[in-house]
XYZ file of C-alpha atoms in Angstrom:
265
model
C 126.293 108.937 114.197
C 129.749 107.981 113.311
C 132.409 106.529 115.687
C 133.912 109.828 116.600
C 130.672 111.320 117.584
C 129.632 108.363 119.500
C 132.807 108.334 121.470
C 132.418 111.914 122.021
C 129.011 111.436 123.543
C 130.094 108.475 125.814
C 132.846 110.711 127.158
C 130.411 113.544 127.836
C 132.096 116.054 125.657
C 129.938 119.092 124.242
C 129.246 118.924 120.554
C 128.094 121.636 118.295
C 124.834 120.957 116.584
C 123.344 122.628 113.781
C 119.827 122.411 112.304
C 119.768 121.655 108.463
C 116.948 120.886 106.039
C 116.563 116.966 105.174
C 119.038 116.400 102.340
C 117.752 115.228 99.125
C 120.712 113.610 96.934
C 120.466 112.648 93.271
C 122.562 109.470 92.312
C 123.137 109.701 88.611
C 123.241 106.550 86.596
C 126.984 107.152 85.527
C 128.145 107.842 88.960
C 131.601 106.045 89.788
C 132.074 103.763 92.995
C 134.386 106.609 94.499
C 131.713 109.325 93.814
C 129.159 107.132 95.699
C 131.117 105.873 98.651
C 133.727 108.485 98.828
C 137.527 108.809 98.387
C 140.806 110.173 99.119
C 140.698 114.158 99.022
C 143.281 114.744 96.264
C 143.239 118.485 96.836
C 144.354 118.090 100.540
C 146.918 115.430 99.454
C 148.579 117.525 96.922
C 148.540 120.990 98.822
C 148.915 119.739 102.358
C 150.484 116.315 101.903
C 147.962 114.787 104.183
C 145.394 111.896 103.611
C 141.901 113.072 104.120
C 138.566 111.578 103.356
C 136.290 113.240 100.783
C 132.540 112.144 101.539
C 130.543 110.579 98.815
C 126.925 110.734 97.885
C 126.052 108.105 100.706
C 127.537 110.283 103.391
C 125.563 113.248 102.024
C 122.312 111.533 101.902
C 122.695 110.331 105.446
C 119.163 111.069 107.547
C 117.926 112.217 104.287
C 116.472 111.011 100.836
C 118.549 109.225 98.125
C 116.952 109.624 94.662
C 117.675 107.406 91.851
C 116.176 108.105 88.285
C 115.786 105.248 86.051
C 116.771 103.077 88.876
C 116.005 99.773 87.039
C 119.164 100.743 84.566
C 121.588 101.330 87.563
C 124.840 99.382 87.192
C 125.061 96.268 89.151
C 128.082 97.488 91.218
C 126.338 100.250 92.393
C 123.160 98.144 93.309
C 125.435 96.102 95.604
C 126.768 99.395 97.177
C 123.221 100.607 97.777
C 122.021 97.126 99.040
C 124.831 96.900 101.662
C 124.421 100.401 102.834
C 120.559 100.174 103.037
C 120.682 96.907 104.948
C 123.385 97.765 107.485
C 123.010 101.686 107.573
C 126.650 102.041 107.418
C 129.205 102.582 104.535
C 132.752 101.366 104.965
C 135.549 102.834 102.738
C 138.997 101.450 102.372
C 141.348 103.606 100.078
C 145.005 104.031 100.004
C 145.731 103.494 103.670
C 142.619 105.135 104.937
C 139.679 103.215 106.638
C 136.478 105.207 107.246
C 133.245 103.968 108.502
C 130.238 106.503 108.638
C 126.494 106.023 108.983
C 124.396 105.939 105.747
C 120.872 105.799 106.911
C 118.345 107.125 103.861
C 115.326 106.510 102.444
C 115.649 105.299 99.008
C 113.466 106.713 96.365
C 113.528 105.468 92.710
C 111.694 105.967 89.505
C 111.908 104.104 86.314
C 110.072 102.725 83.301
C 109.395 98.989 83.612
C 109.339 98.621 79.746
C 113.051 99.538 79.711
C 114.269 96.729 81.929
C 113.177 95.033 85.261
C 114.704 95.848 88.722
C 116.893 93.161 90.343
C 115.001 91.213 92.880
C 117.337 92.262 95.720
C 116.810 95.953 94.990
C 113.278 95.441 94.577
C 112.989 94.293 98.040
C 114.457 97.526 99.495
C 111.370 99.389 98.118
C 108.652 99.302 100.726
C 106.096 101.096 98.394
C 105.268 101.241 94.800
C 103.071 104.150 93.118
C 102.191 103.476 89.473
C 102.066 106.605 87.390
C 100.079 106.591 84.244
C 99.461 109.394 81.343
C 96.344 111.601 82.174
C 93.341 110.870 79.876
C 91.145 113.635 80.666
C 91.616 116.317 78.017
C 90.649 119.189 80.420
C 93.311 118.009 82.991
C 95.754 117.695 80.270
C 95.337 121.225 79.163
C 95.806 122.346 82.940
C 99.015 120.517 83.034
C 100.206 121.973 79.997
C 99.386 125.582 80.992
C 101.013 125.108 84.382
C 104.035 123.819 82.781
C 104.138 126.795 80.346
C 103.570 129.099 83.095
C 106.503 127.759 85.051
C 108.744 127.832 82.187
C 108.088 131.534 81.551
C 107.934 132.903 84.984
C 109.296 130.352 87.358
C 109.617 132.394 90.560
C 106.143 133.981 90.034
C 104.833 130.419 89.625
C 106.545 129.366 92.857
C 105.143 132.422 94.750
C 101.698 131.478 93.715
C 101.938 127.888 95.310
C 104.046 129.016 98.282
C 101.075 129.221 100.604
C 100.004 125.701 99.699
C 103.642 124.400 100.015
C 104.022 125.909 103.480
C 100.706 124.426 104.494
C 101.832 120.872 103.346
C 105.311 121.372 105.219
C 103.560 122.229 108.309
C 101.108 119.341 108.191
C 104.220 117.070 107.564
C 106.202 118.466 110.693
C 102.944 118.098 112.924
C 102.662 114.377 111.545
C 106.371 113.660 112.453
C 105.684 115.055 116.116
C 102.530 113.032 116.416
C 103.887 109.707 114.853
C 105.483 108.333 118.161
C 102.105 108.558 119.863
C 100.160 106.723 117.147
C 99.071 103.193 117.841
C 97.115 100.974 115.448
C 94.217 98.713 116.842
C 94.872 95.184 117.191
C 91.918 94.441 114.734
C 93.522 96.624 112.143
C 96.851 94.920 112.487
C 95.166 91.388 112.193
C 93.262 92.750 108.982
C 96.506 93.870 107.423
C 98.139 90.481 108.046
C 94.977 88.709 106.783
C 95.048 90.582 103.606
C 98.921 89.962 103.072
C 98.310 86.123 103.851
C 95.499 85.817 101.246
C 97.571 87.718 98.484
C 100.256 84.946 99.396
C 103.168 87.488 99.855
C 106.501 86.268 100.598
C 107.776 87.051 104.057
C 106.419 89.684 106.582
C 107.757 92.884 104.806
C 104.222 93.531 103.546
C 102.934 93.331 107.038
C 105.657 95.592 108.366
C 105.336 98.263 105.614
C 101.723 98.230 105.678
C 101.588 98.944 109.420
C 104.063 101.860 109.151
C 102.114 103.329 106.223
C 98.998 103.160 108.301
C 100.583 104.899 111.167
C 101.948 107.427 108.959
C 98.711 108.179 107.337
C 97.059 108.425 110.686
C 99.592 110.977 111.909
C 99.226 112.966 108.643
C 95.581 113.188 109.261
C 95.803 113.805 112.734
C 93.751 110.945 114.053
C 93.330 107.234 113.959
C 90.802 106.002 111.739
C 88.850 102.559 112.591
C 87.695 102.520 109.054
C 89.326 99.514 107.355
C 88.612 100.885 103.825
C 91.457 103.137 104.509
C 93.795 100.192 104.458
C 93.047 99.524 100.759
C 95.157 102.322 99.554
C 98.143 101.282 101.753
C 97.855 97.568 100.431
C 97.793 98.775 96.970
C 101.215 100.755 97.347
C 102.834 98.100 99.246
C 101.549 94.776 97.974
C 101.994 95.693 94.363
C 105.580 95.706 94.507
C 105.922 92.484 96.460
C 103.695 90.745 93.995
C 105.763 92.081 91.231
C 108.807 90.671 92.877
C 106.967 87.231 93.084
C 105.692 87.539 89.401
C 109.501 88.070 88.333
C 110.666 85.176 90.346
C 108.026 82.956 88.941
C 108.972 84.083 85.434
C 112.492 83.302 86.120
C 111.859 79.802 87.104
C 109.747 79.085 83.974
C 112.503 80.394 81.910
C 114.913 78.106 83.697
C 112.584 75.151 83.188
C 112.278 75.720 79.459
C 115.980 76.045 79.241
C 116.494 72.653 80.728
C 113.864 71.208 78.542
C 115.493 72.441 75.523
C 118.911 71.038 76.573
């Protein structure tokens, strides 16, 4: 919550609340710093002669999802802004005599082609899980994908109606999992197993342990039970540790490049 809302709650003032859908905000590669952080509301400044703040994408993504397509091609100055907000959960804007500080807690989701460029190590550390997407090889499945895509292009509303029941079932399952999550506890033996795997993989820090524990709890809540089968941890470790090992590989590669440069000099 922002400072104004926090003060109102402390003073026991009544506040109007409204239920909204979880926001999902798209951050384009060409976005400016003002568009991301927020800036002066020019319209109000010109028409009413007052200084007002126009929220940016970080404010809109608060308590929601911030999606970045081709995140590995994001400009460095925008990466720095995301790192600050993701680490602190707040965004501070200083513009033309206005000082605004608002919450910016969001889930960062990104996609990209590693062949086009690697992620900065600092940003790579902000992603807890990583899923590798590959081209489908099965001819029958490829035909099915093409048919579904063609059907959506021709009659999008009919296509959506055909899958509405499945989508609603998935929504209900996720909502139930969110309610169940606070009551989920992972067995001590499973937690030890998670840390053992991370230790054997020589993962830097404890981020792998933390994220895998969270993923295991979310998976248990999603299925409505806590599984004692350690084989289920394999999928969690694959999603979490793949990214951390990629970071370690990039760091090792950079060190080797520096060593080669020194040798040449």
